[in-house]
mmCIF file of C-alpha atoms and ligand atoms in Angstrom:
data_model
loop_
_atom_site.group_PDB
_atom_site.id
_atom_site.type_symbol
_atom_site.label_atom_id
_atom_site.label_comp_id
_atom_site.label_asym_id
_atom_site.label_seq_id
_atom_site.Cartn_x
_atom_site.Cartn_y
_atom_site.Cartn_z
ATOM 1 C CA PRO P 876 133.003 96.728 78.463
ATOM 2 C CA GLU P 877 132.686 100.499 78.140
ATOM 3 C CA ALA P 878 128.962 100.549 77.472
ATOM 4 C CA ILE P 879 125.983 98.240 77.747
ATOM 5 C CA THR P 880 122.466 98.477 76.347
ATOM 6 C CA VAL P 881 119.710 99.040 78.865
ATOM 7 C CA GLY P 882 118.013 95.878 77.607
ATOM 8 C CA GLU P 883 121.116 93.740 78.152
ATOM 9 C CA LEU P 884 121.677 95.235 81.591
ATOM 10 C CA ALA P 885 118.055 94.518 82.505
ATOM 11 C CA LYS P 886 118.498 90.908 81.401
ATOM 12 C CA ARG P 887 121.620 90.507 83.530
ATOM 13 C CA MET P 888 119.884 92.059 86.508
ATOM 14 C CA ASP P 889 116.754 89.998 85.949
ATOM 15 C CA GLU P 890 114.677 93.184 85.978
ATOM 16 C CA LYS P 891 112.217 94.623 83.473
ATOM 17 C CA GLY P 892 113.783 96.883 80.837
ATOM 18 C CA ALA P 893 110.925 99.334 81.291
ATOM 19 C CA ASP P 894 111.741 99.651 85.009
ATOM 20 C CA LEU P 895 115.342 100.560 84.198
ATOM 21 C CA VAL P 896 114.181 103.109 81.617
ATOM 22 C CA LYS P 897 111.902 104.609 84.251
ATOM 23 C CA SER P 898 114.729 104.765 86.772
ATOM 24 C CA LEU P 899 117.015 106.417 84.213
ATOM 25 C CA PHE P 900 114.352 108.963 83.388
ATOM 26 C CA LYS P 901 114.169 109.751 87.076
ATOM 27 C CA MET P 902 117.910 110.500 86.982
ATOM 28 C CA GLY P 903 117.341 112.825 84.077
ATOM 29 C CA MET P 904 118.319 110.498 81.241
ATOM 30 C CA ALA P 905 115.847 109.785 78.472
ATOM 31 C CA VAL P 906 116.985 106.534 76.871
ATOM 32 C CA THR P 907 115.245 103.513 75.400
ATOM 33 C CA VAL P 908 116.061 99.847 76.091
ATOM 34 C CA ASN P 909 118.068 99.671 72.848
ATOM 35 C CA GLN P 910 120.381 102.529 73.759
ATOM 36 C CA THR P 911 123.570 102.134 75.744
ATOM 37 C CA VAL P 912 124.567 103.597 79.079
ATOM 38 C CA ASP P 913 128.125 103.984 80.381
ATOM 39 C CA GLN P 914 129.591 101.911 83.149
ATOM 40 C CA ASP P 915 129.030 104.505 85.871
ATOM 41 C CA THR P 916 125.362 104.721 85.059
ATOM 42 C CA ALA P 917 125.097 100.934 84.834
ATOM 43 C CA GLU P 918 126.668 100.601 88.257
ATOM 44 C CA LEU P 919 124.336 103.199 89.694
ATOM 45 C CA LEU P 920 121.334 101.380 88.297
ATOM 46 C CA VAL P 921 122.506 98.102 89.724
ATOM 47 C CA THR P 922 122.907 99.677 93.160
ATOM 48 C CA GLU P 923 119.568 101.410 92.802
ATOM 49 C CA PHE P 924 117.873 98.070 92.184
ATOM 50 C CA GLY P 925 119.586 96.564 95.204
ATOM 51 C CA HIS P 926 121.899 94.155 93.424
ATOM 52 C CA ASN P 927 125.498 93.556 94.391
ATOM 53 C CA ILE P 928 128.296 94.963 92.311
ATOM 54 C CA GLN P 929 131.411 92.910 91.882
ATOM 55 C CA ARG P 930 134.389 95.012 90.896
ATOM 56 C CA VAL P 931 136.452 92.627 88.851
ATOM 57 C CA SER P 932 138.980 95.300 88.013
ATOM 58 C CA GLU P 933 138.962 99.083 88.080
ATOM 59 C CA SER P 934 137.582 99.324 84.585
ATOM 60 C CA ASP P 935 135.374 96.295 84.659
ATOM 61 C CA VAL P 936 132.113 96.040 86.478
ATOM 62 C CA GLU P 937 130.257 92.824 86.733
ATOM 63 C CA ILE P 938 126.901 92.385 88.271
ATOM 64 C CA GLY P 939 126.414 89.709 90.830
ATOM 65 C CA ILE P 940 122.821 88.764 91.234
ATOM 66 C CA GLU P 941 123.451 85.507 93.051
ATOM 67 C CA GLY P 942 122.385 85.650 96.639
ATOM 68 C CA ASP P 943 120.190 88.647 96.031
ATOM 69 C CA GLU P 944 117.022 86.852 95.015
ATOM 70 C CA ASP P 945 115.298 85.367 98.021
ATOM 71 C CA LYS P 946 114.555 81.660 97.961
ATOM 72 C CA ASP P 947 110.877 80.715 98.223
ATOM 73 C CA ALA P 948 111.622 78.793 101.413
ATOM 74 C CA ASP P 949 112.918 81.988 103.063
ATOM 75 C CA LEU P 950 109.784 84.006 102.332
ATOM 76 C CA LYS P 951 107.366 84.671 105.178
ATOM 77 C CA PRO P 952 103.968 86.413 105.059
ATOM 78 C CA ARG P 953 104.185 90.181 105.538
ATOM 79 C CA PRO P 954 101.493 92.771 106.342
ATOM 80 C CA PRO P 955 99.810 94.583 103.438
ATOM 81 C CA VAL P 956 100.663 98.251 102.828
ATOM 82 C CA VAL P 957 97.516 100.291 102.266
ATOM 83 C CA THR P 958 96.994 103.798 100.849
ATOM 84 C CA ILE P 959 93.730 105.730 101.144
ATOM 85 C CA MET P 960 92.637 107.896 98.223
ATOM 86 C CA GLY P 961 89.477 109.732 97.229
ATOM 87 C CA HIS P 962 87.829 113.091 96.645
ATOM 88 C CA VAL P 963 88.508 115.981 99.009
ATOM 89 C CA ASP P 964 86.246 116.007 102.090
ATOM 90 C CA HIS P 965 84.992 112.482 101.477
ATOM 91 C CA GLY P 966 86.620 111.430 104.747
ATOM 92 C CA LYS P 967 90.135 110.116 104.033
ATOM 93 C CA THR P 968 91.701 111.672 107.127
ATOM 94 C CA SER P 969 88.692 110.763 109.302
ATOM 95 C CA LEU P 970 88.857 107.160 108.108
ATOM 96 C CA LEU P 971 92.610 106.937 108.771
ATOM 97 C CA ASP P 972 92.017 108.266 112.283
ATOM 98 C CA ALA P 973 89.096 105.918 112.868
ATOM 99 C CA LEU P 974 91.044 102.891 111.648
ATOM 100 C CA ARG P 975 93.947 103.853 113.848
ATOM 101 C CA GLY P 976 91.509 103.961 116.736
ATOM 102 C CA THR P 977 90.594 100.322 116.138
ATOM 103 C CA ASP P 978 94.138 99.249 116.974
ATOM 104 C CA VAL P 979 93.922 97.022 120.019
ATOM 105 C CA VAL P 980 97.336 97.950 121.391
ATOM 106 C CA ALA P 981 97.092 101.703 120.781
ATOM 107 C CA GLY P 982 93.634 101.643 122.364
ATOM 108 C CA GLU P 983 94.939 100.017 125.498
ATOM 109 C CA ALA P 984 97.908 102.378 125.737
ATOM 110 C CA GLY P 985 95.537 105.311 125.671
ATOM 111 C CA GLY P 986 96.093 105.980 122.012
ATOM 112 C CA ILE P 987 99.450 107.717 122.309
ATOM 113 C CA THR P 988 100.472 107.973 118.715
ATOM 114 C CA GLN P 989 103.078 109.774 116.728
ATOM 115 C CA HIS P 990 102.909 111.014 113.177
ATOM 116 C CA ILE P 991 105.690 109.337 111.211
ATOM 117 C CA GLY P 992 103.914 109.079 107.836
ATOM 118 C CA ALA P 993 102.715 105.523 108.276
ATOM 119 C CA TYR P 994 101.264 103.362 111.023
ATOM 120 C CA GLN P 995 100.289 99.809 111.794
ATOM 121 C CA VAL P 996 97.005 98.502 113.080
ATOM 122 C CA LYS P 997 96.573 95.087 114.653
ATOM 123 C CA THR P 998 93.443 93.245 113.533
ATOM 124 C CA LYS P 999 91.259 91.112 115.790
ATOM 125 C CA GLU P 1000 92.859 88.063 114.179
ATOM 126 C CA GLY P 1001 96.255 89.302 115.361
ATOM 127 C CA THR P 1002 97.596 90.219 111.930
ATOM 128 C CA GLU P 1003 98.965 93.676 111.135
ATOM 129 C CA ILE P 1004 97.961 96.172 108.445
ATOM 130 C CA THR P 1005 100.269 99.045 107.493
ATOM 131 C CA PHE P 1006 98.599 102.312 106.463
ATOM 132 C CA LEU P 1007 100.409 105.141 104.744
ATOM 133 C CA ASP P 1008 98.934 108.224 106.358
ATOM 134 C CA THR P 1009 99.519 110.718 103.571
ATOM 135 C CA PRO P 1010 96.178 110.404 101.856
ATOM 136 C CA GLY P 1011 95.595 111.562 98.328
ATOM 137 C CA HIS P 1012 96.898 110.542 94.978
ATOM 138 C CA GLU P 1013 99.642 113.201 94.788
ATOM 139 C CA ALA P 1014 101.825 111.325 97.266
ATOM 140 C CA PHE P 1015 100.939 108.028 95.606
ATOM 141 C CA THR P 1016 101.878 109.179 92.102
ATOM 142 C CA ALA P 1017 104.961 111.067 93.319
ATOM 143 C CA MET P 1018 106.287 107.871 94.884
ATOM 144 C CA ARG P 1019 105.445 105.856 91.796
ATOM 145 C CA ALA P 1020 107.182 108.373 89.551
ATOM 146 C CA ARG P 1021 110.319 107.714 91.591
ATOM 147 C CA GLY P 1022 109.957 103.996 90.990
ATOM 148 C CA ALA P 1023 108.775 103.246 94.504
ATOM 149 C CA ASN P 1024 105.739 100.998 94.420
ATOM 150 C CA VAL P 1025 105.159 100.523 98.102
ATOM 151 C CA THR P 1026 101.356 100.240 98.096
ATOM 152 C CA ASP P 1027 99.773 96.787 97.929
ATOM 153 C CA ILE P 1028 96.126 97.826 98.257
ATOM 154 C CA VAL P 1029 94.303 101.137 97.685
ATOM 155 C CA ILE P 1030 91.161 102.088 99.580
ATOM 156 C CA ILE P 1031 89.038 104.510 97.612
ATOM 157 C CA VAL P 1032 86.804 106.543 99.861
ATOM 158 C CA VAL P 1033 83.513 107.744 98.373
ATOM 159 C CA ALA P 1034 81.097 109.827 100.436
ATOM 160 C CA ALA P 1035 77.688 108.182 100.122
ATOM 161 C CA ASN P 1036 75.927 111.569 100.220
ATOM 162 C CA ASP P 1037 78.120 113.110 97.530
ATOM 163 C CA GLY P 1038 78.860 110.245 95.152
ATOM 164 C CA ILE P 1039 81.544 109.870 92.493
ATOM 165 C CA MET P 1040 83.480 113.121 92.057
ATOM 166 C CA PRO P 1041 86.428 114.139 89.816
ATOM 167 C CA GLN P 1042 89.141 113.122 92.299
ATOM 168 C CA THR P 1043 87.368 109.801 92.860
ATOM 169 C CA ILE P 1044 87.789 109.083 89.165
ATOM 170 C CA GLU P 1045 91.422 110.231 89.272
ATOM 171 C CA ALA P 1046 92.080 107.930 92.211
ATOM 172 C CA ILE P 1047 90.483 105.010 90.347
ATOM 173 C CA ASN P 1048 92.619 105.707 87.288
ATOM 174 C CA HIS P 1049 95.859 105.991 89.286
ATOM 175 C CA THR P 1050 95.092 102.735 91.059
ATOM 176 C CA LYS P 1051 94.361 100.935 87.813
ATOM 177 C CA ALA P 1052 97.541 102.335 86.225
ATOM 178 C CA ALA P 1053 99.547 101.011 89.156
ATOM 179 C CA GLY P 1054 97.920 97.590 88.845
ATOM 180 C CA VAL P 1055 97.025 97.654 92.525
ATOM 181 C CA PRO P 1056 93.755 96.134 93.761
ATOM 182 C CA MET P 1057 91.230 98.579 95.209
ATOM 183 C CA ILE P 1058 88.613 98.360 97.921
ATOM 184 C CA ILE P 1059 85.743 100.855 97.817
ATOM 185 C CA ALA P 1060 84.850 102.347 101.193
ATOM 186 C CA ILE P 1061 81.442 104.001 100.909
ATOM 187 C CA ASN P 1062 81.756 106.517 103.739
ATOM 188 C CA LYS P 1063 79.327 108.854 105.546
ATOM 189 C CA MET P 1064 76.610 106.190 105.657
ATOM 190 C CA ASP P 1065 75.231 108.069 108.691
ATOM 191 C CA ALA P 1066 74.722 111.289 106.726
ATOM 192 C CA GLU P 1067 71.462 112.518 105.295
ATOM 193 C CA GLY P 1068 71.023 111.556 101.660
ATOM 194 C CA ALA P 1069 73.516 108.691 101.890
ATOM 195 C CA ASP P 1070 72.927 106.482 98.846
ATOM 196 C CA ALA P 1071 75.303 103.516 98.593
ATOM 197 C CA LYS P 1072 73.277 101.974 95.738
ATOM 198 C CA ASN P 1073 73.842 105.040 93.606
ATOM 199 C CA VAL P 1074 77.600 104.961 94.345
ATOM 200 C CA ARG P 1075 77.806 101.343 93.211
ATOM 201 C CA ALA P 1076 75.817 102.045 90.056
ATOM 202 C CA ARG P 1077 77.890 105.085 89.147
ATOM 203 C CA LEU P 1078 81.123 103.133 89.687
ATOM 204 C CA LEU P 1079 80.052 100.902 86.796
ATOM 205 C CA GLU P 1080 80.509 103.858 84.457
ATOM 206 C CA HIS P 1081 84.187 103.801 85.401
ATOM 207 C CA GLU P 1082 84.545 100.051 84.956
ATOM 208 C CA VAL P 1083 84.645 99.412 88.665
ATOM 209 C CA VAL P 1084 82.289 96.509 89.288
ATOM 210 C CA VAL P 1085 81.763 95.805 92.967
ATOM 211 C CA GLU P 1086 80.868 92.424 94.407
ATOM 212 C CA GLU P 1087 77.223 93.307 94.860
ATOM 213 C CA MET P 1088 77.065 94.009 91.124
ATOM 214 C CA SER P 1089 78.682 90.581 90.559
ATOM 215 C CA GLY P 1090 82.132 92.080 90.064
ATOM 216 C CA ASP P 1091 85.355 91.379 91.883
ATOM 217 C CA VAL P 1092 86.012 94.728 93.575
ATOM 218 C CA GLN P 1093 85.250 94.575 97.290
ATOM 219 C CA ASP P 1094 83.143 97.338 98.747
ATOM 220 C CA VAL P 1095 82.065 98.176 102.270
ATOM 221 C CA GLU P 1096 79.700 100.720 103.801
ATOM 222 C CA VAL P 1097 81.318 102.686 106.618
ATOM 223 C CA SER P 1098 80.991 105.768 108.751
ATOM 224 C CA ALA P 1099 84.291 107.200 109.924
ATOM 225 C CA LEU P 1100 82.298 109.532 112.167
ATOM 226 C CA LYS P 1101 80.130 106.883 113.867
ATOM 227 C CA ARG P 1102 82.872 104.252 113.550
ATOM 228 C CA THR P 1103 80.679 101.700 111.837
ATOM 229 C CA GLY P 1104 81.784 99.139 109.259
ATOM 230 C CA LEU P 1105 85.420 99.464 110.294
ATOM 231 C CA ASP P 1106 85.850 95.823 111.336
ATOM 232 C CA GLU P 1107 84.352 94.767 108.028
ATOM 233 C CA LEU P 1108 86.758 97.047 106.168
ATOM 234 C CA MET P 1109 89.693 95.545 108.084
ATOM 235 C CA GLU P 1110 88.423 92.051 107.196
ATOM 236 C CA LYS P 1111 88.216 92.949 103.513
ATOM 237 C CA ILE P 1112 91.758 94.310 103.555
ATOM 238 C CA THR P 1113 92.938 91.092 105.210
ATOM 239 C CA LEU P 1114 91.072 88.994 102.658
ATOM 240 C CA GLN P 1115 92.536 90.971 99.755
ATOM 241 C CA ALA P 1116 96.010 90.661 101.293
ATOM 242 C CA GLU P 1117 95.607 86.884 101.541
ATOM 243 C CA LEU P 1118 94.741 86.722 97.841
ATOM 244 C CA LEU P 1119 97.916 88.674 97.045
ATOM 245 C CA GLU P 1120 100.039 86.221 99.096
ATOM 246 C CA LEU P 1121 102.354 89.019 100.211
ATOM 247 C CA LYS P 1122 105.682 87.645 101.362
ATOM 248 C CA ALA P 1123 109.214 88.786 102.093
ATOM 249 C CA ASN P 1124 112.395 87.362 103.557
ATOM 250 C CA PRO P 1125 112.890 88.908 107.014
ATOM 251 C CA ASP P 1126 116.288 87.229 107.568
ATOM 252 C CA ARG P 1127 118.601 89.312 105.415
ATOM 253 C CA ALA P 1128 120.143 92.765 105.194
ATOM 254 C CA ALA P 1129 117.290 95.269 105.051
ATOM 255 C CA GLU P 1130 116.000 97.205 102.080
ATOM 256 C CA GLY P 1131 113.290 99.810 102.286
ATOM 257 C CA THR P 1132 111.833 103.049 100.990
ATOM 258 C CA VAL P 1133 111.728 106.565 102.409
ATOM 259 C CA ILE P 1134 108.119 107.513 103.176
ATOM 260 C CA GLU P 1135 108.991 110.960 104.463
ATOM 261 C CA ALA P 1136 112.098 112.726 105.734
ATOM 262 C CA LYS P 1137 112.897 115.960 107.496
ATOM 263 C CA LEU P 1138 115.546 117.856 109.399
ATOM 264 C CA ASP P 1139 114.540 117.731 113.053
ATOM 265 C CA LYS P 1140 115.873 120.563 115.216
ATOM 266 C CA GLY P 1141 116.940 118.347 118.081
ATOM 267 C CA ARG P 1142 117.534 115.025 116.394
ATOM 268 C CA GLY P 1143 119.068 115.947 113.039
ATOM 269 C CA PRO P 1144 117.978 114.314 109.772
ATOM 270 C CA VAL P 1145 115.234 111.730 110.337
ATOM 271 C CA ALA P 1146 113.494 109.527 107.802
ATOM 272 C CA THR P 1147 110.539 107.195 108.039
ATOM 273 C CA ILE P 1148 111.553 103.979 106.334
ATOM 274 C CA LEU P 1149 109.097 101.344 105.231
ATOM 275 C CA VAL P 1150 111.080 98.101 105.208
ATOM 276 C CA SER P 1151 110.411 96.057 102.063
ATOM 277 C CA ARG P 1152 112.548 93.043 102.892
ATOM 278 C CA GLY P 1153 115.044 91.995 105.499
ATOM 279 C CA THR P 1154 115.134 93.366 109.044
ATOM 280 C CA LEU P 1155 116.515 96.804 109.834
ATOM 281 C CA LYS P 1156 118.438 96.870 113.119
ATOM 282 C CA THR P 1157 120.093 99.501 115.263
ATOM 283 C CA GLY P 1158 123.769 99.734 114.334
ATOM 284 C CA ASP P 1159 123.076 98.830 110.675
ATOM 285 C CA ILE P 1160 125.061 100.841 108.140
ATOM 286 C CA PHE P 1161 123.078 101.965 105.140
ATOM 287 C CA VAL P 1162 122.842 104.056 102.008
ATOM 288 C CA VAL P 1163 119.631 105.989 101.426
ATOM 289 C CA GLY P 1164 119.311 107.972 98.201
ATOM 290 C CA ALA P 1165 122.527 109.981 98.004
ATOM 291 C CA GLU P 1166 122.946 109.918 101.804
ATOM 292 C CA SER P 1167 124.454 107.335 104.091
ATOM 293 C CA GLY P 1168 124.283 106.607 107.778
ATOM 294 C CA LYS P 1169 124.205 104.230 110.700
ATOM 295 C CA VAL P 1170 120.969 103.444 112.518
ATOM 296 C CA ARG P 1171 121.445 105.275 115.819
ATOM 297 C CA ALA P 1172 117.900 104.753 117.015
ATOM 298 C CA MET P 1173 114.513 103.750 115.658
ATOM 299 C CA VAL P 1174 111.089 104.921 116.777
ATOM 300 C CA ASN P 1175 107.852 103.228 115.760
ATOM 301 C CA ASP P 1176 104.425 104.783 115.106
ATOM 302 C CA LYS P 1177 103.509 104.412 118.787
ATOM 303 C CA GLY P 1178 106.469 106.559 119.788
ATOM 304 C CA GLU P 1179 108.357 103.584 121.199
ATOM 305 C CA GLN P 1180 112.051 102.955 120.670
ATOM 306 C CA VAL P 1181 112.584 99.707 118.791
ATOM 307 C CA LYS P 1182 115.711 97.751 117.956
ATOM 308 C CA GLU P 1183 114.377 95.973 114.860
ATOM 309 C CA ALA P 1184 111.914 96.527 112.031
ATOM 310 C CA GLY P 1185 110.927 93.752 109.630
ATOM 311 C CA PRO P 1186 109.074 93.728 106.278
ATOM 312 C CA SER P 1187 106.164 96.221 105.954
ATOM 313 C CA VAL P 1188 107.052 97.861 109.273
ATOM 314 C CA PRO P 1189 107.434 101.657 109.198
ATOM 315 C CA VAL P 1190 110.043 103.180 111.512
ATOM 316 C CA GLU P 1191 111.577 106.559 111.994
ATOM 317 C CA VAL P 1192 115.337 106.220 111.621
ATOM 318 C CA LEU P 1193 117.933 108.484 113.258
ATOM 319 C CA GLY P 1194 121.578 108.651 112.228
ATOM 320 C CA LEU P 1195 121.505 109.905 108.631
ATOM 321 C CA SER P 1196 124.175 112.085 106.982
ATOM 322 C CA GLY P 1197 121.474 114.282 105.437
ATOM 323 C CA VAL P 1198 117.832 114.405 104.441
ATOM 324 C CA PRO P 1199 116.905 111.957 101.646
ATOM 325 C CA GLY P 1200 113.889 112.341 99.352
ATOM 326 C CA ALA P 1201 110.530 110.576 99.653
ATOM 327 C CA GLY P 1202 110.647 107.443 97.530
ATOM 328 C CA ASP P 1203 114.435 107.036 97.858
ATOM 329 C CA PRO P 1204 115.581 103.447 98.391
ATOM 330 C CA LEU P 1205 117.444 102.409 101.528
ATOM 331 C CA THR P 1206 119.962 99.576 101.359
ATOM 332 C CA VAL P 1207 121.933 98.158 104.274
ATOM 333 C CA VAL P 1208 125.600 97.656 103.344
ATOM 334 C CA PRO P 1209 128.451 95.754 105.058
ATOM 335 C CA ASP P 1210 130.581 98.695 106.227
ATOM 336 C CA GLU P 1211 130.910 102.478 106.435
ATOM 337 C CA ALA P 1212 133.536 102.707 103.713
ATOM 338 C CA ARG P 1213 131.137 100.980 101.330
ATOM 339 C CA ALA P 1214 128.263 103.211 102.424
ATOM 340 C CA ARG P 1215 130.246 106.389 101.801
ATOM 341 C CA GLU P 1216 131.481 105.044 98.488
ATOM 342 C CA VAL P 1217 128.011 104.230 97.220
ATOM 343 C CA ALA P 1218 126.483 107.449 98.550
ATOM 344 C CA GLU P 1219 129.213 109.651 97.047
ATOM 345 C CA TYR P 1220 128.988 107.701 93.861
ATOM 346 C CA ARG P 1221 125.225 108.162 93.633
ATOM 347 C CA ALA P 1222 125.527 111.894 94.361
ATOM 348 C CA ASP P 1223 128.271 112.194 91.755
ATOM 349 C CA VAL P 1224 126.423 110.316 89.024
ATOM 350 C CA LEU P 1225 123.218 112.221 89.742
ATOM 351 C CA GLN P 1226 125.187 115.472 89.528
ATOM 352 C CA ARG P 1227 126.774 114.469 86.238
ATOM 353 C CA ALA P 1228 123.482 113.233 84.836
ATOM 354 C CA ARG P 1229 122.058 116.659 85.542
ATOM 355 C CA THR P 1230 124.923 118.658 84.029
ATOM 356 C CA THR P 1231 126.017 116.498 81.091
ATOM 357 C CA GLN P 1232 124.861 117.953 77.828
ATOM 358 C CA THR P 1233 124.211 114.882 75.776
ATOM 359 C CA PRO P 1234 121.554 114.632 73.070
ATOM 360 C CA THR P 1235 119.666 112.212 75.288
ATOM 361 C CA SER P 1236 119.442 114.379 78.395
ATOM 362 C CA VAL P 1237 115.984 115.465 79.400
ATOM 363 C CA GLU P 1238 117.036 119.133 79.584
ATOM 364 C CA ASN P 1239 118.176 118.958 75.970
ATOM 365 C CA MET P 1240 114.954 117.393 74.881
ATOM 366 C CA PHE P 1241 113.039 120.239 76.440
ATOM 367 C CA SER P 1242 115.352 123.005 75.177
ATOM 368 C CA ALA P 1243 115.145 121.462 71.699
ATOM 369 C CA MET P 1244 111.378 121.743 71.886
ATOM 370 C CA ALA P 1245 111.447 125.337 73.093
HETATM 371 P P1 LIG I 813 89.345 114.321 103.574
HETATM 372 O O1 LIG I 813 89.469 115.642 102.903
HETATM 373 O O2 LIG I 813 88.974 113.259 102.580
HETATM 374 O O3 LIG I 813 90.540 113.944 104.384
HETATM 375 O O4 LIG I 813 88.081 114.407 104.544
HETATM 376 P P2 LIG I 813 88.020 114.625 106.128
HETATM 377 O O5 LIG I 813 88.362 113.389 106.850
HETATM 378 O O6 LIG I 813 88.799 115.841 106.469
HETATM 379 O O7 LIG I 813 86.475 114.868 106.326
HETATM 380 C C1 LIG I 813 85.778 115.939 105.717
HETATM 381 C C2 LIG I 813 84.552 116.265 106.502
HETATM 382 O O8 LIG I 813 83.654 115.166 106.464
HETATM 383 C C3 LIG I 813 84.815 116.542 107.988
HETATM 384 O O9 LIG I 813 84.005 117.587 108.417
HETATM 385 C C4 LIG I 813 84.435 115.242 108.660
HETATM 386 O O10 LIG I 813 84.008 115.420 109.976
HETATM 387 C C5 LIG I 813 83.298 114.761 107.782
HETATM 388 N N1 LIG I 813 83.168 113.301 107.816
HETATM 389 C C6 LIG I 813 84.156 112.388 107.627
HETATM 390 N N2 LIG I 813 83.656 111.145 107.754
HETATM 391 C C7 LIG I 813 82.341 111.262 108.018
HETATM 392 C C8 LIG I 813 81.268 110.327 108.237
HETATM 393 O O11 LIG I 813 81.443 109.100 108.237
HETATM 394 N N3 LIG I 813 80.039 110.855 108.430
HETATM 395 C C9 LIG I 813 79.790 112.190 108.442
HETATM 396 N N4 LIG I 813 78.549 112.587 108.649
HETATM 397 N N5 LIG I 813 80.763 113.086 108.252
HETATM 398 C C10 LIG I 813 82.022 112.652 108.027
HETATM 399 MG MG1 LIG I 814 92.324 115.007 104.670
#
């Protein structure tokens, strides 16, 4: 089997053909589902999607998907992952700060927090909500372009005294394109000229029909400044999360996504990983993007060292070979030899994908147009 069509590969992986095409595009290859990819690329895709590769012989690669799909019985509820979007100055950062301030535990500890790109807030009911703290749709779309759909719910902040603005509409469109439910937070209710009614009415023009207008989009009036309406917002997020029935298997080798990564002067390469399934533990060996590593230590959003991180939990991970990119997938593997192999392999295929001059490469498409 020297080549396989993207469609056939998708079928064998039990993934959507369009998702594979997207992933290939990300690697610099513009192919359709009917076109073929070579074995190296197929193997890379399989790894990228977190499936196991069974090397039957040197020249033959078979994809093992057994054991990769989680059984329904193994799935447990997981916290929702929430992104805040909206027009500049409508209060995204203020709302993130205010919501963080509602955290019972952080409040008690004197609010010692650490910026790691995401944080968790405990609700009064004892459930957790994970917020990505890079507001704005640039981060959201950048992650999505890399095939990382980590957001379960989007909060769109609209200042009640300013109304629907261009970036509000952009945020609505991005959210709709992603197929993610939105909650409208009508902020600055304390400000002069605040007009929530007008916001709701104007949202209709963009096919966003809030509950009060007999639609199904939840909305809530808040003031990040005066800290009003925050409990209600948390309740609405919880309600929306319940409708989504978000679940993951915590009892397996971890998989996750890089939220942000940097080279820290004292600590070396560090990456904030949002675990999507399984539980990440200290000592785990992993591949992340084209890097590999072993979890030397993990720090949570409260600055505490932790030994484990389950689904929807963001943690800063130390012990990487280099700095991965935001949106890169992390996969825990059985041993270091395997980690190096996969990481080198990914780096190699990415390198070749970039330099190969085939009629289907993205560079060629662009140079042909020039
Ligand atoms: P961002 O650009 O969306 O992140 O907006 P910021 O959070 O930086 O807020 C922009 C400005 O609006 C700041 O001066 C905030 O103090 C102010 N602001 C944010 N929330 C509120 C609010 O609920 N009421 C009032 N009156 N001002 C607010
Ligand atoms: Mg801001």
